[in-house]
Coordinates of N, CA and C in Angstrom, one line a residue:
Chain A
E1 N -28.7 -148.7 -48.6 CA -28.0 -149.2 -47.4 C -26.8 -148.3 -47.1
A2 N -26.8 -147.8 -45.8 CA -25.7 -147.0 -45.4 C -24.4 -147.8 -45.4
G3 N -23.3 -147.1 -45.7 CA -22.0 -147.7 -45.6 C -21.4 -147.7 -44.2
V4 N -20.1 -147.9 -44.2 CA -19.4 -147.8 -42.9 C -19.2 -146.4 -42.5
V5 N -19.6 -146.0 -41.4 CA -19.6 -144.6 -40.9 C -18.5 -144.4 -39.9
Q6 N -17.6 -143.4 -40.1 CA -16.6 -143.1 -39.2 C -16.7 -141.6 -38.8
S7 N -16.3 -141.3 -37.5 CA -16.2 -139.9 -37.1 C -15.2 -139.8 -36.0
P8 N -14.5 -138.6 -36.0 CA -14.6 -137.5 -36.9 C -13.8 -137.9 -38.2
R9 N -14.0 -137.0 -39.2 CA -13.2 -137.2 -40.4 C -11.8 -136.7 -40.3
Y10 N -11.7 -135.7 -39.5 CA -10.3 -135.1 -39.3 C -10.2 -134.7 -37.8
K11 N -9.0 -134.9 -37.3 CA -8.7 -134.5 -35.9 C -7.3 -134.1 -35.8
I12 N -7.1 -132.9 -35.2 CA -5.8 -132.3 -34.9 C -5.6 -132.2 -33.4
I13 N -4.6 -132.7 -32.9 CA -4.4 -132.7 -31.4 C -2.9 -132.4 -31.1
E14 N -2.7 -132.0 -29.9 CA -1.3 -131.8 -29.4 C -0.8 -133.2 -28.9
K15 N 0.5 -133.4 -29.1 CA 1.0 -134.7 -28.5 C 0.7 -134.8 -27.0
K16 N 0.6 -136.0 -26.6 CA 0.3 -136.3 -25.2 C -1.2 -136.2 -24.9
Q17 N -2.0 -135.7 -25.8 CA -3.4 -135.6 -25.6 C -4.1 -136.9 -26.0
P18 N -5.3 -137.2 -25.4 CA -6.0 -138.4 -25.8 C -6.9 -138.1 -27.0
V19 N -7.2 -139.2 -27.8 CA -8.1 -139.0 -28.9 C -8.9 -140.3 -29.1
A20 N -10.1 -140.2 -29.6 CA -10.9 -141.4 -29.8 C -11.6 -141.3 -31.2
F21 N -11.7 -142.4 -31.8 CA -12.3 -142.6 -33.2 C -13.5 -143.5 -33.0
W22 N -14.5 -143.2 -33.8 CA -15.7 -144.1 -33.7 C -16.1 -144.6 -35.1
C23 N -16.5 -145.9 -35.0 CA -16.9 -146.5 -36.3 C -18.2 -147.3 -36.1
N24 N -19.1 -147.1 -37.1 CA -20.4 -147.9 -37.1 C -20.4 -148.7 -38.4
P25 N -20.2 -150.0 -38.3 CA -20.2 -150.8 -39.5 C -21.5 -151.0 -40.2
I26 N -21.5 -151.6 -41.3 CA -22.7 -151.9 -42.1 C -23.6 -152.8 -41.2
S27 N -24.9 -152.6 -41.2 CA -25.8 -153.4 -40.4 C -25.7 -154.8 -40.7
G28 N -25.5 -155.7 -39.7 CA -25.4 -157.1 -39.9 C -24.0 -157.6 -40.1
H29 N -23.0 -156.7 -40.3 CA -21.7 -157.2 -40.4 C -21.1 -157.5 -39.0
N30 N -20.7 -158.8 -38.8 CA -20.2 -159.2 -37.5 C -18.7 -159.0 -37.4
T31 N -18.0 -158.8 -38.5 CA -16.5 -158.7 -38.4 C -16.2 -157.2 -38.7
L32 N -15.4 -156.7 -37.8 CA -15.0 -155.3 -37.9 C -13.5 -155.2 -37.7
Y33 N -12.9 -154.3 -38.6 CA -11.4 -154.1 -38.6 C -11.1 -152.7 -38.4
W34 N -10.0 -152.5 -37.6 CA -9.4 -151.1 -37.5 C -8.0 -151.2 -38.2
Y35 N -7.7 -150.3 -39.1 CA -6.4 -150.3 -39.8 C -5.8 -148.9 -39.5
R36 N -4.5 -148.8 -39.6 CA -3.8 -147.6 -39.7 C -3.1 -147.5 -41.0
Q37 N -3.3 -146.3 -41.7 CA -2.6 -146.1 -43.0 C -1.7 -144.9 -42.9
N38 N -0.4 -145.2 -42.9 CA 0.6 -144.1 -42.9 C 0.7 -143.5 -44.3
L39 N 1.1 -142.3 -44.4 CA 1.2 -141.6 -45.7 C 2.1 -142.4 -46.7
G40 N 1.5 -142.7 -47.8 CA 2.2 -143.4 -48.9 C 2.3 -144.9 -48.6
Q41 N 1.6 -145.4 -47.7 CA 1.6 -146.8 -47.4 C 0.2 -147.5 -47.5
G42 N 0.2 -148.8 -47.5 CA -1.1 -149.5 -47.4 C -1.6 -149.6 -46.0
P43 N -2.8 -150.0 -45.9 CA -3.4 -150.1 -44.5 C -2.7 -151.3 -43.8
E44 N -2.5 -151.1 -42.5 CA -2.0 -152.1 -41.6 C -3.0 -152.4 -40.5
L45 N -3.3 -153.7 -40.3 CA -4.3 -154.1 -39.3 C -3.9 -153.8 -37.9
L46 N -4.7 -153.1 -37.2 CA -4.5 -152.9 -35.8 C -5.3 -154.0 -34.9
I47 N -6.5 -154.2 -35.3 CA -7.3 -155.1 -34.5 C -8.5 -155.6 -35.3
R48 N -8.9 -156.8 -35.1 CA -10.1 -157.4 -35.8 C -11.0 -157.9 -34.7
Y49 N -12.3 -157.6 -34.9 CA -13.4 -158.1 -34.0 C -14.3 -159.1 -34.8
E50 N -14.6 -160.2 -34.1 CA -15.7 -161.0 -34.5 C -16.8 -160.8 -33.4
N51 N -17.9 -160.1 -33.9 CA -18.9 -159.7 -32.9 C -18.2 -158.8 -31.8
E52 N -18.3 -159.1 -30.6 CA -17.7 -158.2 -29.6 C -16.3 -158.7 -29.1
E53 N -15.9 -159.8 -29.7 CA -14.6 -160.4 -29.3 C -13.4 -159.9 -30.2
A54 N -12.4 -159.4 -29.6 CA -11.2 -159.1 -30.3 C -10.4 -160.4 -30.6
V55 N -10.4 -160.8 -31.9 CA -9.8 -162.1 -32.2 C -8.3 -161.9 -32.7
D56 N -8.0 -160.7 -33.1 CA -6.6 -160.5 -33.5 C -6.2 -159.1 -33.2
D57 N -5.5 -158.9 -32.1 CA -5.0 -157.6 -31.7 C -3.5 -157.6 -31.6
S58 N -2.8 -158.5 -32.3 CA -1.4 -158.6 -32.2 C -0.6 -157.4 -32.6
Q59 N -1.2 -156.6 -33.5 CA -0.5 -155.4 -34.0 C -0.9 -154.1 -33.3
L60 N -1.8 -154.2 -32.3 CA -2.2 -153.0 -31.5 C -1.2 -152.7 -30.5
P61 N -0.7 -151.5 -30.5 CA 0.3 -151.1 -29.4 C -0.5 -150.8 -28.1
K62 N -0.5 -151.8 -27.3 CA -1.4 -151.9 -26.2 C -1.0 -150.9 -25.1
D63 N 0.2 -150.4 -25.1 CA 0.6 -149.4 -24.1 C -0.2 -148.1 -24.2
R64 N -0.6 -147.8 -25.4 CA -1.3 -146.5 -25.6 C -2.6 -146.6 -26.4
F65 N -2.8 -147.7 -27.1 CA -4.0 -147.9 -27.9 C -5.0 -148.8 -27.1
S66 N -6.2 -148.5 -27.3 CA -7.3 -149.5 -26.8 C -8.4 -149.4 -27.7
A67 N -9.2 -150.5 -27.7 CA -10.4 -150.5 -28.5 C -11.5 -151.3 -27.8
E68 N -12.7 -151.0 -28.2 CA -13.8 -151.7 -27.7 C -14.9 -151.8 -28.7
R69 N -15.7 -152.9 -28.6 CA -16.8 -153.0 -29.5 C -18.0 -153.6 -28.6
L70 N -18.5 -152.8 -27.8 CA -19.6 -153.2 -27.0 C -20.8 -153.6 -27.8
K71 N -21.5 -154.7 -27.4 CA -22.7 -155.2 -28.0 C -22.4 -155.6 -29.5
G72 N -21.2 -155.7 -29.9 CA -20.9 -156.2 -31.2 C -21.3 -155.4 -32.4
V73 N -21.5 -154.1 -32.1 CA -22.0 -153.3 -33.3 C -20.9 -152.2 -33.5
D74 N -21.1 -151.0 -33.0 CA -20.1 -150.0 -33.2 C -18.9 -150.1 -32.4
S75 N -17.9 -149.4 -32.7 CA -16.6 -149.6 -32.1 C -15.9 -148.3 -31.9
T76 N -15.1 -148.2 -30.9 CA -14.2 -147.0 -30.6 C -12.8 -147.4 -30.5
L77 N -11.9 -146.7 -31.1 CA -10.5 -146.8 -31.0 C -9.9 -145.6 -30.3
K78 N -9.1 -145.8 -29.2 CA -8.6 -144.7 -28.5 C -7.1 -144.8 -28.4
I79 N -6.5 -143.6 -28.4 CA -5.1 -143.4 -28.2 C -4.9 -142.5 -27.0
Q80 N -4.1 -143.0 -26.1 CA -3.8 -142.1 -24.9 C -2.5 -142.5 -24.3
P81 N -1.5 -141.7 -24.3 CA -1.4 -140.4 -25.0 C -0.9 -140.5 -26.4
A82 N -1.3 -139.5 -27.2 CA -0.9 -139.6 -28.6 C 0.5 -139.1 -28.8
E83 N 1.2 -139.7 -29.7 CA 2.6 -139.3 -30.1 C 2.7 -138.8 -31.5
L84 N 3.7 -138.1 -31.8 CA 3.8 -137.5 -33.2 C 3.7 -138.6 -34.2
G85 N 4.3 -139.8 -34.0 CA 4.2 -140.9 -34.9 C 2.9 -141.5 -35.2
D86 N 1.9 -141.1 -34.4 CA 0.5 -141.6 -34.5 C -0.2 -140.9 -35.7
S87 N 0.4 -139.9 -36.2 CA -0.3 -139.2 -37.3 C -0.5 -140.1 -38.5
A88 N -1.7 -140.3 -38.9 CA -2.0 -141.3 -39.9 C -3.5 -141.2 -40.2
V89 N -4.0 -142.0 -41.2 CA -5.4 -142.2 -41.4 C -5.8 -143.5 -40.7
Y90 N -6.8 -143.4 -39.9 CA -7.3 -144.6 -39.3 C -8.6 -145.1 -40.0
L91 N -8.5 -146.3 -40.5 CA -9.6 -146.8 -41.3 C -10.4 -147.9 -40.6
C92 N -11.7 -147.9 -40.7 CA -12.5 -148.9 -40.2 C -13.1 -149.7 -41.4
A93 N -13.2 -151.0 -41.3 CA -13.8 -151.8 -42.3 C -14.7 -152.9 -41.7
S94 N -15.6 -153.4 -42.4 CA -16.4 -154.5 -41.9 C -16.8 -155.4 -43.0
N95 N -17.1 -156.7 -42.6 CA -17.7 -157.6 -43.6 C -18.6 -158.6 -42.8
S96 N -19.2 -159.4 -43.5 CA -20.3 -160.2 -42.9 C -19.8 -161.6 -42.4
G97 N -18.5 -161.9 -42.5 CA -18.1 -163.2 -42.1 C -16.6 -163.4 -42.2
T98 N -16.1 -164.5 -41.9 CA -14.7 -164.8 -42.0 C -14.2 -165.2 -43.4
S99 N -15.2 -165.5 -44.3 CA -14.8 -166.0 -45.6 C -14.1 -164.8 -46.4
A100 N -13.0 -165.1 -47.0 CA -12.3 -164.1 -47.7 C -13.1 -163.6 -48.9
Y101 N -14.1 -164.4 -49.3 CA -14.9 -164.0 -50.5 C -15.8 -162.9 -50.1
N102 N -16.1 -162.8 -48.8 CA -16.9 -161.7 -48.3 C -16.2 -160.4 -48.4
E103 N -16.6 -159.5 -49.2 CA -15.9 -158.3 -49.4 C -15.8 -157.4 -48.2
Q104 N -14.7 -156.8 -48.0 CA -14.5 -155.8 -46.9 C -15.0 -154.5 -47.4
F105 N -15.8 -153.8 -46.6 CA -16.3 -152.5 -46.9 C -15.6 -151.5 -46.0
F106 N -15.0 -150.5 -46.6 CA -14.2 -149.5 -45.8 C -15.0 -148.2 -45.6
G107 N -14.7 -147.6 -44.4 CA -15.2 -146.3 -44.1 C -14.3 -145.3 -44.7
P108 N -14.7 -144.0 -44.6 CA -13.9 -142.9 -45.2 C -12.6 -142.6 -44.5
G109 N -12.5 -143.1 -43.2 CA -11.3 -142.9 -42.4 C -11.3 -141.6 -41.6
T110 N -10.5 -141.6 -40.6 CA -10.2 -140.4 -39.8 C -8.8 -140.1 -39.9
R111 N -8.5 -138.8 -40.4 CA -7.1 -138.4 -40.6 C -6.7 -137.7 -39.3
L112 N -5.7 -138.3 -38.6 CA -5.2 -137.7 -37.4 C -3.9 -137.0 -37.6
T113 N -3.8 -135.8 -37.1 CA -2.6 -135.0 -37.1 C -2.2 -134.7 -35.7
V114 N -1.0 -135.2 -35.3 CA -0.5 -134.9 -33.9 C 0.6 -133.9 -34.0
L115 N 0.4 -132.8 -33.3 CA 1.4 -131.7 -33.4 C 2.3 -131.7 -32.2
Chain B
A1 N 6.5 -165.2 -43.0 CA 5.4 -164.3 -43.0 C 5.1 -163.8 -44.5
Q2 N 3.8 -163.6 -44.7 CA 3.3 -163.2 -46.0 C 3.7 -161.7 -46.3
T3 N 4.1 -161.4 -47.5 CA 4.4 -160.1 -47.9 C 3.8 -159.8 -49.2
V4 N 3.5 -158.5 -49.5 CA 2.9 -158.1 -50.7 C 3.8 -156.9 -51.2
T5 N 4.3 -156.9 -52.4 CA 5.1 -155.9 -53.0 C 4.6 -155.3 -54.2
Q6 N 4.5 -154.0 -54.2 CA 4.1 -153.2 -55.4 C 5.3 -152.3 -55.7
S7 N 5.9 -152.6 -56.8 CA 7.2 -152.0 -57.1 C 7.0 -150.7 -57.9
Q8 N 5.8 -150.3 -58.3 CA 5.6 -149.1 -59.1 C 4.9 -148.1 -58.2
P9 N 5.6 -147.1 -57.7 CA 5.0 -146.1 -56.8 C 4.0 -145.3 -57.6
E10 N 4.2 -145.1 -58.9 CA 3.4 -144.2 -59.7 C 3.4 -144.6 -61.1
M11 N 2.2 -144.6 -61.7 CA 2.1 -144.9 -63.1 C 1.2 -143.9 -63.8
S12 N 1.4 -143.6 -65.1 CA 0.6 -142.7 -65.8 C 0.0 -143.4 -67.1
V13 N -1.2 -143.0 -67.5 CA -1.8 -143.6 -68.7 C -2.6 -142.6 -69.4
Q14 N -2.6 -142.6 -70.7 CA -3.5 -141.7 -71.5 C -4.9 -142.2 -71.4
E15 N -5.8 -141.3 -71.3 CA -7.2 -141.7 -71.4 C -7.5 -142.6 -72.6
A16 N -8.3 -143.6 -72.4 CA -8.6 -144.6 -73.4 C -7.6 -145.7 -73.7
E17 N -6.4 -145.5 -73.1 CA -5.3 -146.5 -73.2 C -5.4 -147.6 -72.1
T18 N -4.5 -148.5 -72.3 CA -4.4 -149.7 -71.3 C -3.2 -149.5 -70.4
V19 N -3.4 -149.9 -69.2 CA -2.2 -149.8 -68.2 C -2.3 -151.1 -67.4
T20 N -1.1 -151.5 -67.0 CA -0.9 -152.7 -66.1 C -0.2 -152.4 -64.9
L21 N -0.8 -152.7 -63.7 CA -0.1 -152.4 -62.4 C 0.4 -153.8 -61.9
S22 N 1.6 -153.8 -61.4 CA 2.2 -155.0 -60.9 C 2.1 -155.3 -59.4
C23 N 2.1 -156.5 -59.1 CA 2.0 -156.9 -57.7 C 2.7 -158.3 -57.6
T24 N 3.6 -158.4 -56.6 CA 4.1 -159.8 -56.3 C 3.9 -160.0 -54.8
Y25 N 3.8 -161.3 -54.5 CA 3.6 -161.6 -53.1 C 4.4 -162.8 -52.7
D26 N 4.5 -163.0 -51.4 CA 5.2 -164.2 -51.0 C 4.4 -164.9 -49.9
T27 N 4.2 -166.2 -50.0 CA 3.5 -167.0 -49.1 C 3.8 -168.4 -49.2
S28 N 3.7 -169.2 -48.1 CA 3.9 -170.6 -48.2 C 2.6 -171.3 -48.2
E29 N 1.5 -170.6 -48.2 CA 0.2 -171.2 -48.3 C -0.2 -171.6 -49.7
S30 N -1.0 -172.6 -49.8 CA -1.4 -173.0 -51.2 C -2.8 -172.5 -51.5
D31 N -3.6 -172.1 -50.5 CA -4.9 -171.6 -50.8 C -5.0 -170.2 -50.2
Y32 N -5.4 -169.2 -51.0 CA -5.5 -167.9 -50.5 C -6.3 -167.0 -51.5
Y33 N -6.5 -165.8 -51.2 CA -7.2 -164.9 -52.0 C -6.4 -163.6 -52.3
L34 N -6.5 -163.1 -53.4 CA -5.8 -161.8 -53.8 C -6.8 -160.8 -54.2
F35 N -6.6 -159.6 -53.9 CA -7.5 -158.5 -54.2 C -6.8 -157.3 -54.8
W36 N -7.5 -156.5 -55.5 CA -7.1 -155.1 -55.9 C -8.1 -154.2 -55.4
Y37 N -7.7 -153.2 -54.6 CA -8.5 -152.2 -54.1 C -8.1 -150.8 -54.7
K38 N -9.1 -150.0 -54.8 CA -8.9 -148.6 -55.4 C -9.3 -147.6 -54.3
Q39 N -8.4 -146.6 -54.1 CA -8.6 -145.6 -53.1 C -8.5 -144.2 -53.8
P40 N -9.6 -143.6 -54.2 CA -9.6 -142.3 -54.9 C -9.2 -141.3 -53.8
P41 N -8.7 -140.1 -54.3 CA -8.3 -139.1 -53.3 C -9.4 -138.7 -52.4
S42 N -9.1 -138.8 -51.1 CA -10.1 -138.4 -50.1 C -11.4 -139.1 -50.1
R43 N -11.3 -140.3 -50.7 CA -12.6 -141.1 -50.8 C -12.3 -142.5 -50.3
Q44 N -13.4 -143.3 -50.1 CA -13.2 -144.6 -49.5 C -12.6 -145.6 -50.4
M45 N -11.9 -146.6 -49.8 CA -11.3 -147.7 -50.5 C -12.4 -148.6 -50.9
I46 N -12.4 -149.0 -52.2 CA -13.4 -150.0 -52.7 C -12.7 -151.1 -53.4
L47 N -13.4 -152.3 -53.4 CA -12.8 -153.4 -54.0 C -13.0 -153.3 -55.6
V48 N -11.9 -153.6 -56.3 CA -12.0 -153.6 -57.7 C -12.2 -155.0 -58.3
I49 N -11.4 -155.9 -57.8 CA -11.4 -157.3 -58.3 C -10.8 -158.2 -57.3
R50 N -11.2 -159.5 -57.3 CA -10.6 -160.5 -56.5 C -10.4 -161.8 -57.2
Q51 N -9.4 -162.6 -56.7 CA -9.0 -163.8 -57.4 C -8.8 -164.9 -56.3
E52 N -9.4 -166.0 -56.5 CA -9.2 -167.2 -55.6 C -8.0 -167.9 -56.2
A53 N -7.0 -168.3 -55.4 CA -5.8 -168.9 -55.8 C -6.0 -170.3 -56.5
Y54 N -7.1 -171.0 -56.1 CA -7.4 -172.3 -56.6 C -8.0 -172.3 -58.0
K55 N -8.4 -171.1 -58.4 CA -9.0 -170.9 -59.8 C -7.9 -170.5 -60.8
Q56 N -7.7 -171.3 -61.8 CA -6.7 -171.0 -62.8 C -7.2 -169.8 -63.7
Q57 N -8.5 -169.7 -63.9 CA -9.0 -168.6 -64.8 C -8.8 -167.3 -64.1
N58 N -8.3 -166.3 -64.9 CA -8.1 -165.0 -64.4 C -9.4 -164.3 -64.3
A59 N -9.6 -163.5 -63.2 CA -10.8 -162.8 -62.9 C -10.9 -161.6 -63.8
T60 N -12.1 -161.2 -64.2 CA -12.4 -160.0 -65.0 C -13.6 -159.3 -64.4
E61 N -13.6 -158.0 -64.4 CA -14.7 -157.2 -64.0 C -14.8 -156.0 -65.0
N62 N -15.6 -156.1 -66.0 CA -15.7 -155.1 -67.0 C -14.4 -154.7 -67.6
R63 N -13.9 -153.5 -67.3 CA -12.6 -153.0 -67.9 C -11.4 -153.5 -67.1
F64 N -11.6 -154.1 -66.0 CA -10.5 -154.6 -65.1 C -10.3 -156.1 -65.3
S65 N -9.1 -156.5 -65.4 CA -8.8 -157.9 -65.4 C -7.4 -158.1 -64.7
V66 N -7.2 -159.4 -64.3 CA -5.9 -159.7 -63.7 C -5.2 -160.7 -64.5
N67 N -3.9 -160.7 -64.3 CA -3.0 -161.8 -64.8 C -2.4 -162.5 -63.6
F68 N -3.0 -163.6 -63.2 CA -2.6 -164.3 -62.0 C -1.6 -165.4 -62.4
Q69 N -0.4 -165.4 -61.9 CA 0.6 -166.4 -62.2 C 1.0 -167.0 -60.8
K70 N 0.4 -168.1 -60.5 CA 0.6 -168.6 -59.1 C 2.0 -169.1 -58.9
A71 N 2.6 -169.7 -59.8 CA 4.0 -170.2 -59.6 C 5.0 -169.1 -59.4
A72 N 4.7 -168.0 -60.2 CA 5.6 -166.8 -60.1 C 5.2 -165.9 -58.9
K73 N 4.1 -166.2 -58.3 CA 3.5 -165.3 -57.2 C 3.4 -163.9 -57.7
S74 N 2.7 -163.8 -58.8 CA 2.5 -162.5 -59.5 C 1.0 -162.3 -59.7
F75 N 0.5 -161.1 -59.5 CA -0.9 -160.7 -59.6 C -1.0 -159.3 -60.1
S76 N -1.0 -159.2 -61.4 CA -1.1 -157.8 -62.0 C -2.5 -157.4 -62.4
L77 N -2.8 -156.2 -62.4 CA -4.1 -155.6 -62.7 C -4.0 -154.9 -64.1
K78 N -4.8 -155.2 -65.0 CA -4.9 -154.5 -66.3 C -6.2 -153.7 -66.3
I79 N -6.0 -152.4 -66.6 CA -7.1 -151.5 -66.8 C -7.2 -151.1 -68.3
S80 N -8.3 -151.5 -68.9 CA -8.5 -151.2 -70.3 C -9.3 -150.0 -70.5
D81 N -9.1 -149.2 -71.6 CA -10.0 -148.1 -71.9 C -10.0 -147.1 -70.7
S82 N -8.8 -146.7 -70.2 CA -8.7 -146.0 -69.0 C -9.6 -144.7 -69.0
Q83 N -10.2 -144.4 -67.9 CA -11.0 -143.2 -67.8 C -10.5 -142.3 -66.7
L84 N -10.9 -141.0 -66.8 CA -10.4 -140.1 -65.8 C -10.7 -140.5 -64.4
G85 N -11.9 -141.2 -64.2 CA -12.3 -141.6 -62.9 C -11.5 -142.8 -62.4
D86 N -10.6 -143.3 -63.2 CA -9.7 -144.4 -62.7 C -8.5 -143.9 -61.9
A87 N -8.3 -142.6 -61.9 CA -7.2 -142.0 -61.2 C -7.4 -142.2 -59.7
A88 N -6.4 -142.9 -59.1 CA -6.5 -143.3 -57.7 C -5.3 -144.0 -57.2
M89 N -5.2 -144.3 -55.9 CA -4.2 -145.2 -55.4 C -4.8 -146.6 -55.6
Y90 N -4.0 -147.6 -56.0 CA -4.4 -149.0 -56.2 C -3.6 -149.8 -55.2
F91 N -4.2 -150.6 -54.4 CA -3.5 -151.5 -53.5 C -3.8 -152.9 -53.8
C92 N -2.8 -153.7 -53.8 CA -2.9 -155.1 -53.9 C -2.9 -155.7 -52.5
A93 N -3.7 -156.7 -52.3 CA -3.9 -157.3 -51.0 C -4.0 -158.8 -51.1
Y94 N -3.5 -159.4 -50.0 CA -3.5 -160.9 -49.9 C -4.2 -161.3 -48.6
R95 N -4.9 -162.5 -48.7 CA -5.5 -163.0 -47.5 C -5.5 -164.5 -47.6
A96 N -5.0 -165.2 -46.5 CA -5.0 -166.6 -46.5 C -6.4 -167.1 -46.4
S97 N -6.7 -168.3 -46.8 CA -8.1 -168.8 -46.8 C -8.4 -169.4 -45.4
S98 N -7.4 -169.5 -44.6 CA -7.6 -170.1 -43.2 C -6.7 -169.4 -42.3
G99 N -6.9 -169.6 -41.0 CA -6.0 -169.1 -40.0 C -6.4 -167.7 -39.5
T100 N -5.6 -166.7 -39.6 CA -5.9 -165.4 -39.0 C -6.8 -164.5 -39.8
Y101 N -7.1 -164.9 -41.0 CA -7.9 -164.1 -41.9 C -7.4 -162.6 -42.0
K102 N -6.1 -162.5 -41.8 CA -5.5 -161.1 -41.9 C -5.2 -160.7 -43.3
Y103 N -5.6 -159.5 -43.7 CA -5.3 -159.0 -45.0 C -4.0 -158.3 -44.9
I104 N -3.1 -158.6 -45.9 CA -1.8 -157.9 -46.1 C -1.9 -157.1 -47.3
F105 N -1.6 -155.8 -47.1 CA -1.7 -154.8 -48.2 C -0.3 -154.4 -48.7
G106 N -0.2 -154.2 -50.0 CA 1.0 -153.6 -50.6 C 1.1 -152.1 -50.3
T107 N 2.1 -151.4 -50.8 CA 2.3 -150.0 -50.5 C 1.6 -149.1 -51.5
G108 N 1.0 -149.7 -52.5 CA 0.2 -149.0 -53.4 C 0.9 -148.4 -54.6
T109 N 0.1 -148.2 -55.7 CA 0.6 -147.5 -56.9 C -0.4 -146.4 -57.2
R110 N 0.2 -145.2 -57.4 CA -0.7 -144.1 -57.7 C -0.8 -144.0 -59.2
L111 N -2.1 -144.1 -59.7 CA -2.3 -144.1 -61.1 C -2.9 -142.7 -61.5
K112 N -2.2 -142.1 -62.5 CA -2.6 -140.8 -63.1 C -3.2 -141.1 -64.4
V113 N -4.3 -140.5 -64.8 CA -4.9 -140.7 -66.1 C -4.8 -139.3 -66.8
L114 N -4.2 -139.3 -67.9 CA -3.9 -138.0 -68.6 C -5.0 -137.8 -69.7
A115 N -5.6 -136.7 -69.7 CA -6.6 -136.4 -70.7 C -6.0 -136.1 -72.1

């Protein structure tokens, strides 16, 4: 079974440029999470989807960040325009339900560097 | 608000020895879940072990075990017979059993295993 797939793995952009990250969760997983992990820190939730509905986006900086999960499968996270402080690893995770016992599976992440 | 604290930024252990990583948390909830995740260098985060707060018995998974002290809000991870492959960042995480289902991660402990 394929794991959570993310692309690209690395991205370097100039500040004020747009950038997008893509995530394909494990087949059948209806819950999808986007996290931001700053250097030396733990992951922080940006947004959580249940199927195609964003049920928790309270930590998403909506002035520059947007996300979508059309058809409740893969998802895209966008930043426009990027700022220097957005440099981080962006992690996608999925699981098969809202039960905490259901393990979260993480993707390899996208390392974003904003110059 | 719930918080998770890992006070050891870095730990070292000799191969085949035992090491304990500390984690404390703060919550007003009575029912919740606690997790330890492992993040090897440039690799995906994976679940090591989980504990349900309503269970008094400490969870164990092969060489990994926890010491869960609910009253003290402490959740430490013990790694026995440490192996070179155990070298990684370890994150403690909390999730309430109801409500937002949001995972709260600590800042991590980097474990070095010395040959």
